[in-house]
C-alpha positions as semicolon CSV with decimal commas, in nm:
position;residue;x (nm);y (nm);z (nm)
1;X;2,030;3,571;-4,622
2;X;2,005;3,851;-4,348
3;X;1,614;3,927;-4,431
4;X;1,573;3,527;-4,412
5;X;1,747;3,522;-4,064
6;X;1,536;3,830;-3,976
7;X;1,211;3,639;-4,111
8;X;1,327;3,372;-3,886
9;X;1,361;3,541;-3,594
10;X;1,029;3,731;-3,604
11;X;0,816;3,390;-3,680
12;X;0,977;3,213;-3,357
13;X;0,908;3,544;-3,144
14;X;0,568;3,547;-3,282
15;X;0,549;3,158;-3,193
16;X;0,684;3,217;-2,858
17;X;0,444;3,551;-2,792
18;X;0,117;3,300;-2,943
19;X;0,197;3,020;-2,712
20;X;0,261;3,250;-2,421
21;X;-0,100;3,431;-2,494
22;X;-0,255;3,041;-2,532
23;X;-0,121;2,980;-2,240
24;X;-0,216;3,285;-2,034
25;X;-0,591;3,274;-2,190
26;X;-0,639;2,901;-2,050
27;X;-0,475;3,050;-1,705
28;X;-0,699;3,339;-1,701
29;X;-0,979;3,025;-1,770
30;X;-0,868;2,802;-1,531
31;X;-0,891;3,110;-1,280
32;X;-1,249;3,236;-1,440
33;X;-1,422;2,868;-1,354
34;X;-1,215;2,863;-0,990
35;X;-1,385;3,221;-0,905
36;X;-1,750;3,110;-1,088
37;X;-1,719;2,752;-0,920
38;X;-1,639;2,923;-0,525
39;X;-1,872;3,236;-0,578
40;X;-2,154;2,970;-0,634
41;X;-2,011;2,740;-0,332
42;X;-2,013;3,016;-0,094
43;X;-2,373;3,115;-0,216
44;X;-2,489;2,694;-0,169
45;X;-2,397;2,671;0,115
46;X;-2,334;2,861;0,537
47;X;-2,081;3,123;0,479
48;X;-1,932;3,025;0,839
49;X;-1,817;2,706;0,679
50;X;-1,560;2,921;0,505
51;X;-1,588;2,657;0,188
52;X;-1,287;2,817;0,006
53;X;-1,014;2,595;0,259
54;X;-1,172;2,285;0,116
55;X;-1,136;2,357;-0,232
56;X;-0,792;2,338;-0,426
57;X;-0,693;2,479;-0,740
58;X;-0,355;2,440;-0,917
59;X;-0,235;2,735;-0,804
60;X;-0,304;2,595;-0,458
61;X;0,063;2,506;-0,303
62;X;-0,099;2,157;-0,151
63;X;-0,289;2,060;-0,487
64;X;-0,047;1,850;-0,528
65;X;-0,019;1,687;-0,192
66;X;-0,401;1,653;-0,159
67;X;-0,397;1,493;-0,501
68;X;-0,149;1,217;-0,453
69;X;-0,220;1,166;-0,116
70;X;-0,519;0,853;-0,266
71;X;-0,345;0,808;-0,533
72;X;-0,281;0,385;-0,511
73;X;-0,160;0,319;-0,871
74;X;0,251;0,478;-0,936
75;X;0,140;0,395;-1,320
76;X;-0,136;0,688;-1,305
77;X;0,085;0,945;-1,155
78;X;0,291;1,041;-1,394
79;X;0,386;1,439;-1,478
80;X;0,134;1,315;-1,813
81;X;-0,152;1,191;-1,639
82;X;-0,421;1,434;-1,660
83;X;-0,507;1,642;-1,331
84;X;-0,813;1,748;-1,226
85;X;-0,850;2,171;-1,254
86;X;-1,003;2,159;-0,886
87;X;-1,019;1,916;-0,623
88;X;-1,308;1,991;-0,320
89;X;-1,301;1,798;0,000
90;X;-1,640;1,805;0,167
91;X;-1,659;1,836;0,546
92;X;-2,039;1,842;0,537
93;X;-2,330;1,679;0,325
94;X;-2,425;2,015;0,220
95;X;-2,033;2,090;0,083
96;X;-2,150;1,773;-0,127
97;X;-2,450;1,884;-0,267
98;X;-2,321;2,251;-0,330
99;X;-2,038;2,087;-0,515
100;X;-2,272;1,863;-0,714
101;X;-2,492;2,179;-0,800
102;X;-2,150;2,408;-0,932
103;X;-2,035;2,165;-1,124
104;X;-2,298;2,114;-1,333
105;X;-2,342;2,472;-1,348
106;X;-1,975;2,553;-1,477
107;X;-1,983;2,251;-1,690
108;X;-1,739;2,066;-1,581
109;X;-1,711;1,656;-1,566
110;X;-1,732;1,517;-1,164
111;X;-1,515;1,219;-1,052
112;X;-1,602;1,084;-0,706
113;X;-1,308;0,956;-0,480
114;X;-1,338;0,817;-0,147
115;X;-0,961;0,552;-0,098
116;X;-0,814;0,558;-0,452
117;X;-0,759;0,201;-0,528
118;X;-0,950;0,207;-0,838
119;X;-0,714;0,020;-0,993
120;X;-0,750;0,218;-1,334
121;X;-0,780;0,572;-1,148
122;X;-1,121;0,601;-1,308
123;X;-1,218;0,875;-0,986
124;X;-0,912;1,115;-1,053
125;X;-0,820;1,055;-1,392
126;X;-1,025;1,185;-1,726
127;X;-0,960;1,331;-2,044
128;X;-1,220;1,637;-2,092
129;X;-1,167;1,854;-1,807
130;X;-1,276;1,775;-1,473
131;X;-1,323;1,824;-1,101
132;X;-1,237;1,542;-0,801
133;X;-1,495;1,525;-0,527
134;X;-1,269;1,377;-0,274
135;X;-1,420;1,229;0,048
136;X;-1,191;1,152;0,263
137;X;-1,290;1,415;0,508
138;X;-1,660;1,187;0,538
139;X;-1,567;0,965;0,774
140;X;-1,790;0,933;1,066
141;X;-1,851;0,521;1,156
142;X;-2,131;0,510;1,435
143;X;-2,174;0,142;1,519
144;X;-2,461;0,038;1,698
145;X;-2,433;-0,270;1,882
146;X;-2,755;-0,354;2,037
147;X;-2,898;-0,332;1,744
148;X;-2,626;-0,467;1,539
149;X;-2,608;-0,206;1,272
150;X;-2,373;0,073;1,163
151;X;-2,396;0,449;0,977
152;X;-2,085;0,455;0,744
153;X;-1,931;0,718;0,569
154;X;-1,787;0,629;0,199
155;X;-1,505;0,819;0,310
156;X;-1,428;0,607;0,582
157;X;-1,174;0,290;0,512
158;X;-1,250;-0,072;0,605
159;X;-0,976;-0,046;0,856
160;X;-1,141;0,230;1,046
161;X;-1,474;0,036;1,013
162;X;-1,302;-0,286;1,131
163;X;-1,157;-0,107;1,409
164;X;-1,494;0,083;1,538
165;X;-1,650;-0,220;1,567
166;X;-1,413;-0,371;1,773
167;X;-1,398;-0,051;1,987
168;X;-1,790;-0,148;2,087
169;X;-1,725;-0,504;2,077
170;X;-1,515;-0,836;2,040
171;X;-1,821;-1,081;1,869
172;X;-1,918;-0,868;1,555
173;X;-1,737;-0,777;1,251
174;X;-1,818;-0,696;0,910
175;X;-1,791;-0,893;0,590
176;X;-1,591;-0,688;0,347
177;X;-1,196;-0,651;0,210
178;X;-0,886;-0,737;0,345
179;X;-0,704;-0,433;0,239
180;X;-0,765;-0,188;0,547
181;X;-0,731;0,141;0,323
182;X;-0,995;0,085;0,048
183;X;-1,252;0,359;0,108
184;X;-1,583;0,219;0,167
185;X;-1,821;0,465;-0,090
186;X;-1,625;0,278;-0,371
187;X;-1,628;-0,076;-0,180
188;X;-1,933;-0,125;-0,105
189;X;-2,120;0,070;-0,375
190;X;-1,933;-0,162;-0,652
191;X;-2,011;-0,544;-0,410
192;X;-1,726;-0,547;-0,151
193;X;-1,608;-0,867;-0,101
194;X;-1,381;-1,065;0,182
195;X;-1,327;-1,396;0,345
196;X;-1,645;-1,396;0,517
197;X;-1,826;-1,386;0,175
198;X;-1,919;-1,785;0,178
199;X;-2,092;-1,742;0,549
200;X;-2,252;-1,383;0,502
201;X;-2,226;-1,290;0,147
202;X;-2,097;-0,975;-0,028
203;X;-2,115;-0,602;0,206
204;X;-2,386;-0,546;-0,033
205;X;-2,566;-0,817;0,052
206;X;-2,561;-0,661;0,438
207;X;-2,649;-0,302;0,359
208;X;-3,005;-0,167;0,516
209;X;-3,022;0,178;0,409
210;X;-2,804;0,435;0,231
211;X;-2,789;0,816;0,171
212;X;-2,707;0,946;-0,157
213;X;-2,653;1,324;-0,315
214;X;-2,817;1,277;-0,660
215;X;-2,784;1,499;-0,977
216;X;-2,998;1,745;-0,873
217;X;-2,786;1,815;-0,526
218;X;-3,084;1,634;-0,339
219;X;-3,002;1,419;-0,014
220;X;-3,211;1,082;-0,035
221;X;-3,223;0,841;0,192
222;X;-3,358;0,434;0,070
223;X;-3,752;0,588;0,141
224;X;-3,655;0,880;-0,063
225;X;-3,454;0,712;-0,373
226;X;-3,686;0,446;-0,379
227;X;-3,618;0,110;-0,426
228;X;-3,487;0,096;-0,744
229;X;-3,220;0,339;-0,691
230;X;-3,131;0,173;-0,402
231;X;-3,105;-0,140;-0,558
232;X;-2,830;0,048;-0,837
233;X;-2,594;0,165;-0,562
234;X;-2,547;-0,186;-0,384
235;X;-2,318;-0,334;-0,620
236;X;-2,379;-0,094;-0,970
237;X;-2,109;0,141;-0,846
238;X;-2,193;0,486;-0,665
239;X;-2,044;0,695;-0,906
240;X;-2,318;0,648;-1,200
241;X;-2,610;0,767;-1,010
242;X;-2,449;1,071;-0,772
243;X;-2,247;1,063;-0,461
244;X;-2,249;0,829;-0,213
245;X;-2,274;0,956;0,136
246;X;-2,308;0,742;0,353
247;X;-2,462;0,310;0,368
248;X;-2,600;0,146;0,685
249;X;-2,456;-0,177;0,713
250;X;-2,544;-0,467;0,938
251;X;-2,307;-0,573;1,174
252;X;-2,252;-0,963;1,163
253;X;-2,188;-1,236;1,433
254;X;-1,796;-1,359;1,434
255;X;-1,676;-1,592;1,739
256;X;-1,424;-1,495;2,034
257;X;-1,170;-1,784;1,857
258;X;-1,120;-1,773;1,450
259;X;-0,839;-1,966;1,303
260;X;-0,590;-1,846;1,003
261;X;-0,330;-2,036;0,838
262;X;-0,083;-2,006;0,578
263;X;0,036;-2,350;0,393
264;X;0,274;-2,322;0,068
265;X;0,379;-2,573;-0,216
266;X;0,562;-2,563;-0,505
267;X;0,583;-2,747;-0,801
268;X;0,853;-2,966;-0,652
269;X;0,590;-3,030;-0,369
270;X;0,319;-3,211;-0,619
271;X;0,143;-2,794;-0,625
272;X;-0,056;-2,923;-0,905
273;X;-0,236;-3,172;-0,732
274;X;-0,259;-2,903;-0,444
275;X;-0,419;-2,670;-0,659
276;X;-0,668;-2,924;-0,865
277;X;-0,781;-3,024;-0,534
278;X;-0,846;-2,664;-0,412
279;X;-1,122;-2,604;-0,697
280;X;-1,293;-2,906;-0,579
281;X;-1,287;-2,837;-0,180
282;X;-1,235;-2,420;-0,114
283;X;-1,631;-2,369;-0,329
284;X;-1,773;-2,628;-0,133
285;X;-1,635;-2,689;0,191
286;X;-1,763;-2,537;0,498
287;X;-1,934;-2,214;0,491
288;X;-1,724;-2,103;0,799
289;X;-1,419;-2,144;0,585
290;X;-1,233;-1,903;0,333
291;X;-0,904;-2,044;0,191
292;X;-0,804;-1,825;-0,067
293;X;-0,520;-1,934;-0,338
294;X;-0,216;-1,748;-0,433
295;X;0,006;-1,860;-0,749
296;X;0,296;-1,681;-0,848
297;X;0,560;-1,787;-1,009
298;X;0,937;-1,780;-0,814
299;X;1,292;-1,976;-0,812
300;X;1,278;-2,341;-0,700
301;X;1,394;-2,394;-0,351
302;X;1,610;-2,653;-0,439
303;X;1,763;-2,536;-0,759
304;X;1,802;-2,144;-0,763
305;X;1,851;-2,185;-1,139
306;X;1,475;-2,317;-1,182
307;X;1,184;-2,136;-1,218
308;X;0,865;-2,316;-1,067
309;X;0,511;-2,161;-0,939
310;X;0,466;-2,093;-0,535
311;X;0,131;-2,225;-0,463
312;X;-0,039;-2,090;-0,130
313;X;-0,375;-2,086;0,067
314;X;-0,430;-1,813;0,296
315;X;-0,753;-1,903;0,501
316;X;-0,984;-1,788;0,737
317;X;-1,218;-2,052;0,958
318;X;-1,462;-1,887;1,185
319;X;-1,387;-2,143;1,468
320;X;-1,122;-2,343;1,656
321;X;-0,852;-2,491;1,486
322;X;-0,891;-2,869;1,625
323;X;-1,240;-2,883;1,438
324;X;-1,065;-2,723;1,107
325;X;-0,798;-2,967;1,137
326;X;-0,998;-3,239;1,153
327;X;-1,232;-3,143;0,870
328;X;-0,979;-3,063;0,635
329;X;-0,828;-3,419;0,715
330;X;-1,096;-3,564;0,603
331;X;-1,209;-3,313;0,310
332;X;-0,836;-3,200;0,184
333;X;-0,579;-3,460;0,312
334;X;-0,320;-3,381;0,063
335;X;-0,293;-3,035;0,290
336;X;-0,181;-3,248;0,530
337;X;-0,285;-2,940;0,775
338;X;-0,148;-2,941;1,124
339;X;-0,254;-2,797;1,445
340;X;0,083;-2,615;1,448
341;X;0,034;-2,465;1,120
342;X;-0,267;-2,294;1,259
343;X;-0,316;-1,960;1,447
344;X;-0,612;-1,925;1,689
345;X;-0,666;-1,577;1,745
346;X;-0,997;-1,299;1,792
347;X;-1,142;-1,150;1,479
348;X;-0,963;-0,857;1,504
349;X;-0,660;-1,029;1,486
350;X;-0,748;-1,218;1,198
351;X;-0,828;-0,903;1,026
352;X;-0,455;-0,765;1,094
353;X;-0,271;-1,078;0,987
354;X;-0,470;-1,055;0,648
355;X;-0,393;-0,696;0,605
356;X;-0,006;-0,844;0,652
357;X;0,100;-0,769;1,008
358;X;0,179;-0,984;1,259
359;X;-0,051;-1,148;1,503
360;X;-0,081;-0,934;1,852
361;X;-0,003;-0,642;1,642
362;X;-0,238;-0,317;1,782
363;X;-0,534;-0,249;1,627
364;X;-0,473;0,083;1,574
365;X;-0,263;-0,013;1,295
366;X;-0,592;-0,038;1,128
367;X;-0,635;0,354;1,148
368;X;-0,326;0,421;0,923
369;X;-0,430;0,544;0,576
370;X;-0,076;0,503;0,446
371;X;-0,114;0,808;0,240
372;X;0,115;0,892;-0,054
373;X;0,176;0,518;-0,151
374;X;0,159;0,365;-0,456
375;X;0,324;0,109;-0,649
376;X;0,319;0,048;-1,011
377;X;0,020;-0,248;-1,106
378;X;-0,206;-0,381;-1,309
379;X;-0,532;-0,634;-1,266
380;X;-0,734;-0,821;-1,457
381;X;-1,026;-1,093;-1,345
382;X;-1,205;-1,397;-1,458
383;X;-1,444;-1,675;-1,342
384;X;-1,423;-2,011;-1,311
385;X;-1,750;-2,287;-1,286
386;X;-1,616;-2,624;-1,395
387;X;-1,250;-2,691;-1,244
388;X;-0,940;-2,677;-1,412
389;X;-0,806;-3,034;-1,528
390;X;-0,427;-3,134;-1,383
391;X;-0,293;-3,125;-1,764
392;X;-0,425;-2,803;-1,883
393;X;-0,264;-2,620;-1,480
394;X;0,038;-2,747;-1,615
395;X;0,020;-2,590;-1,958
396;X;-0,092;-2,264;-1,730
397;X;0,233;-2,317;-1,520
398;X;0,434;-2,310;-1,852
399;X;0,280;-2,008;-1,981
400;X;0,346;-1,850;-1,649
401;X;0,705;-1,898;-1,603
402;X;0,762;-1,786;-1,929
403;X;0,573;-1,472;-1,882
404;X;0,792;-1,415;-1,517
405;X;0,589;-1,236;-1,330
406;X;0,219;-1,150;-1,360
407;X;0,056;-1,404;-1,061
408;X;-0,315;-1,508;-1,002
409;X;-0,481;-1,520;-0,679
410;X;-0,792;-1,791;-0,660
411;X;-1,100;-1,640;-0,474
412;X;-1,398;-1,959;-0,369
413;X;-1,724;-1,863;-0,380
414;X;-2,018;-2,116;-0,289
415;X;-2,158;-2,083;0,034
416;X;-2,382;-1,815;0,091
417;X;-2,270;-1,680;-0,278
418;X;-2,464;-1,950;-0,419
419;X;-2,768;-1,885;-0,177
420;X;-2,881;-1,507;-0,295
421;X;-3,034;-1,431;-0,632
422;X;-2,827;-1,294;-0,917
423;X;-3,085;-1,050;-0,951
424;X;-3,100;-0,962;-0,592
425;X;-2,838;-0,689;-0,623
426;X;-2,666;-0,563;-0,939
427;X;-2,396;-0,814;-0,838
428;X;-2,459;-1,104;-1,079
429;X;-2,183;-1,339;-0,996
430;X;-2,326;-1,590;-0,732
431;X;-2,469;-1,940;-0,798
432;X;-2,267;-2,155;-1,031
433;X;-1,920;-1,969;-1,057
434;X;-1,660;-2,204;-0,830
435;X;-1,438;-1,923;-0,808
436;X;-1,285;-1,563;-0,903
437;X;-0,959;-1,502;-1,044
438;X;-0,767;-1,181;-0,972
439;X;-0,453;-1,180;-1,270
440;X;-0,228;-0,886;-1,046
441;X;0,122;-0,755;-1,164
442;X;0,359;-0,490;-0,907
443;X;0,635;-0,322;-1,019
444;X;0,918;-0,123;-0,878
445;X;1,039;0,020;-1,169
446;X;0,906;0,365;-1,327
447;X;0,883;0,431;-1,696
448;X;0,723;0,293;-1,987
449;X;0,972;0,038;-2,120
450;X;0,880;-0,129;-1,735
451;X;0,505;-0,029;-1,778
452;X;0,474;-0,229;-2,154
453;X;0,637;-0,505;-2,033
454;X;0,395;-0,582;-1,728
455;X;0,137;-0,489;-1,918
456;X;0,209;-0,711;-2,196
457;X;0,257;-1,060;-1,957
458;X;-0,089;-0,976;-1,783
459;X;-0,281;-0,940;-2,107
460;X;-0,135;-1,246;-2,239
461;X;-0,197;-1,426;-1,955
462;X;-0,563;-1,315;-1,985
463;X;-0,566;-1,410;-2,331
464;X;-0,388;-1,777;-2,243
465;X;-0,718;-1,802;-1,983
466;X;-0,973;-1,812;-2,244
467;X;-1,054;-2,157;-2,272
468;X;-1,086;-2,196;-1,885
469;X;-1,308;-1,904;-1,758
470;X;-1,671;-1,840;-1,849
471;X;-1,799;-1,703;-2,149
472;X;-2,100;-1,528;-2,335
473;X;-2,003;-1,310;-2,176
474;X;-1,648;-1,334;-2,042
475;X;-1,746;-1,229;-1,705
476;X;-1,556;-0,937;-1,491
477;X;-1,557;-0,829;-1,143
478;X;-1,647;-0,482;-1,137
479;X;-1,427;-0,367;-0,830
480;X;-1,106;-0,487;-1,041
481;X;-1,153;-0,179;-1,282
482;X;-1,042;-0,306;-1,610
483;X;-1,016;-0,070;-1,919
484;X;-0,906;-0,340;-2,119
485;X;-1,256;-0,476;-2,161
486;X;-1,426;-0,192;-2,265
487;X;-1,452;0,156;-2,221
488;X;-1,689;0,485;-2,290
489;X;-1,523;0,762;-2,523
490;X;-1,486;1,060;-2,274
491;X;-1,770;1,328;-2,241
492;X;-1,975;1,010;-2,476
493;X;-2,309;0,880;-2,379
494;X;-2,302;0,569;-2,566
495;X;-2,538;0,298;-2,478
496;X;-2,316;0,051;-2,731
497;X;-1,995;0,113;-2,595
498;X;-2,191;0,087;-2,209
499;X;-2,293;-0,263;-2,330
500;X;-1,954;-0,449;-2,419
501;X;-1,813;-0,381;-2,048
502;X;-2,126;-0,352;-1,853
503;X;-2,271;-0,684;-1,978
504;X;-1,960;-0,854;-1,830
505;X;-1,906;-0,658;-1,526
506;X;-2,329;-0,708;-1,452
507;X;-2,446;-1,009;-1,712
508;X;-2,845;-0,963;-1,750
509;X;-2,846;-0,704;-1,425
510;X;-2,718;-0,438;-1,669
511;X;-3,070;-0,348;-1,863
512;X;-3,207;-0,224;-1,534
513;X;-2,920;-0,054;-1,448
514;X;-2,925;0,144;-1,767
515;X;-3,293;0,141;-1,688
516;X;-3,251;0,346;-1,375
517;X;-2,958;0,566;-1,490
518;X;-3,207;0,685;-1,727
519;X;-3,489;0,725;-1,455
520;X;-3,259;0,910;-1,195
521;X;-2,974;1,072;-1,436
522;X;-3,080;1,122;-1,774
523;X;-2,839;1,422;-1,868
524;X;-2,572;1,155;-1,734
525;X;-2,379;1,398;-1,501
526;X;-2,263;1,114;-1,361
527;X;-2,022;0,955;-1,596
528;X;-1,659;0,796;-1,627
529;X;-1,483;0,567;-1,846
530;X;-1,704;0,252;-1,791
531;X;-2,022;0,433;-1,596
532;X;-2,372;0,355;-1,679
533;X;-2,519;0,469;-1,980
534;X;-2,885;0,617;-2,078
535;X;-3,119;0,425;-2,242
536;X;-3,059;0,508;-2,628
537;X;-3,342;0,761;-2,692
538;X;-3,650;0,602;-2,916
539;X;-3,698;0,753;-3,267
């Protein structure tokens, strides 16, 4: 019994002393790649630009603040979620392209972050080991008015481009998001959408020039990358082909007066009809007007015992509201719109009240990166091209009450949308879609037993979609990171696995993205869960 015990005891010592020598070797390797990676900073790039404050190691005692400070998802910070060995935050092009170069030298994987809201934390999450390239520190917006352009850092947000402009002057804006702390690199490089998208398009579709650090460490500007290339990084996503540094963007014409308005109905208030009549008005309408559509289930206002689904359209009309009025009288009477439902307010405005804040708020609010905040969600997306009928919306309200939570917000296209080619940008999604769905859970609540549950109602929502939303493929908006529809096996190259998601994020624009992946990245340093693959090589 007493040499058992004694057997015992020397096996967990021996245990303990292994696992304490596993754990010191990867240490003593963690600290190995830290000293390779900085010795071969320092040598890449002006010693005076002491390089070693910008890069963070584990050991580092704000890793962890610099890490979850664009971190926009709760569900993908968990003491689990896989953390990057070393984060670098650039202050100059040439940090970029030094960091580039010692990456691939220690052979390490690269994810590229400029505001975090990669809803699937596809630029600081992976699981072979990795560095973040974090951008925030690229930031610089020069906005040119007379000649109505604008230099823009991807580390910038929209609410520091938003407010630049307005700094210059109160008749231009820009058409992109509504959420002021989305970092523009991953905006505009993956479409960038708003409500200006039916009068000017997507923020691709207003992007001159761009700068780009590519595999190599090389900065190239559109003459340099060539037009292919160039054509990749307005609407393929940055992140496949290098780092985004910087796009030029044209500044666009918005009046002194735009109009917003918020107008709600509920089941109880004949919402289906609302909503049927939406899908035949909001894609066709104007192109001045954006109404978007919100649906989300909630208790019944006149029985708190009753479940029933909140339908509302938040819209933007670049002009007055007396002419909106009076075309939505005519187009969308069951509105029943009001002049005292309306706000008439400058662009600027228009841009706070979207980003939730009240009218006459400062615009400086629009400078506040709201760092360290997260909440717990999911998203999904769809299309729609041929409307919805009244019966099968309320088979959809059914399913959606019984689900509780997961809500859908109703995006129009049309307009300009329908104008530019499908080919014209890696953006497919233009002529004949009516509209965009966004599926889009929050939750409070940390934990998986909360986690599975939202997940769960948003997936079966999806699934309860099918018959309504376009096929061969299903089609996805890339922005709205979805692993769900596909995803590349980590440290993989696999053209196959590149297809299933890529053909739906990009429809037929995918080939000759793959086709210039291959061209510019062909040992696919570039790479993440649903990046661009190589062409498969030919026997």
């Amino acid at each position: 019994m007493a040499k058992a015990a004694n057997l015992l005891a020397f096996l967990l010592v021996l245990v303990f002393n292994l696992s304490c020598f596993s754990s010191f070797a990867w240490a003593a390797r963690d600290d190995s790649v830290y000293e390779s990676f900085l010795q071969c900073l320092e040598s890449n790039t002006n010693p005076q630009d002491q390089i070693s404050d910008l890069v963070y190691s584990q050991n580092n005692i704000s890793y962890a603040s610099v890490l979850r400070a664009y971190i926009r998802n709760a569900r993908l910070n968990t003491s689990t979620t896989p953390k990057p060995l070393i984060i670098i935050t650039p202050k100059q092009i040439s940090h970029v392209q030094a960091a580039v170069i010692c990456t691939k030298k220690v052979g390490y994987q690269l994810k590229i972050r400029s505001g975090g809201h990669d809803f699937e934390g596809i630029s600081y999450i992976s699981d072979v080991p990795f560095f973040v390239l974090d951008m925030f520190n690229l930031r610089s917006i020069e906005v040119d008015v007379k000649n109505e352009t604008a230099w823009v850092q991807s580390g910038a947000t929209l609410g520091e481009v938003y407010y630049r402009i307005w700094e210059k002057s109160k008749v231009h804006g820009f058409p992109a998001g509504v959420c002021p702390t989305v970092g523009v690199g991953g905006h505009v490089s993956g479409g960038g959408y708003g409500n200006m998208l039916r009068k000017y398009g997507l923020a691709v579709d207003n992007v001159f020039d761009a700068q780009i650090v590519d595999a190599n460490g090389r900065l190239l500007d559109r003459k340099a990358m060539g037009e292919d290339l160039f054509w990749a990084i307005r609407g393929g996503g940055g992140g496949s082909f290098g780092v985004i540094i910087s796009y030029k963007i044209r500044l666009v014409s918005v009046p002194e007066t735009v109009t917003v308005f918020r107008v709600e109905r509920t089941l109880e208030e004949n919402a289906t009809d609302f909503v049927f009549k939406w899908q035949l008005v909001a894609p066709k309408t104007d192109n001045e007007l954006f109404m978007r559509m919100l649906l989300q289930p909630s208790t019944s206002k006149t029985n708190k015992s009753q479940k029933t689904i909140r339908a509302s359209i938040v819209a933007l009309y670049l002009g007055k509201a007396g002419t909106l009025v009076s075309l939505l009288g005519k187009e969308f009477p069951e509105m029943g719109l009001k002049k005292e439902n309306c706000n008439e307010t400058s662009w600027i405005q228009s841009v706070i009240w979207w980003a939730n804040y009240d009218i006459g708020t400062s615009p400086e609010v629009l400078l506040d990166r709201k760092l360290d905040s997260a909440s717990f969600l999911k998203r999904k997306s769809d299309y729609v091209q041929t409307p919805i009928s009244k019966d099968k919306l309320n088979w959809i309200w059914q399913r959606m009450i019984e689900l509780g939570k997961t809500g859908l917000v109703f995006n129009p296209y049309g307009g300009r949308m329908s104008e530019i080619p499908a080919t014209d940008a890696p953006f497919p999604h233009r002529a004949g879609n009516l509209f965009k769905i966004q599926y889009s859970v929050s939750w409070k609540e940390a934990g998986s037993t909360a986690e599975n549950e939202y997940l769960t109602q948003t997936r079966k929502l999806y699934s309860y979609m099918t018959p309504f939303v376009s096929k061969n493929p299903r089609r996805a908006f890339f922005p709205y990171r979805d692993l769900d529809i596909g995803v590349m096996k980590a440290g993989k190259n696999s053209y196959e696995e590149g297809n299933v998601y890529g053909k739906k994020y990009f429809n037929g624009n995918f080939d000759r993205l793959a086709k210039v992946k291959t061209a510019v990245d062909p040992e696919n340093f570039f790479r993440n869960e649903q990046s661009i693959p190589t062409l498969p090589c030919k026997a």
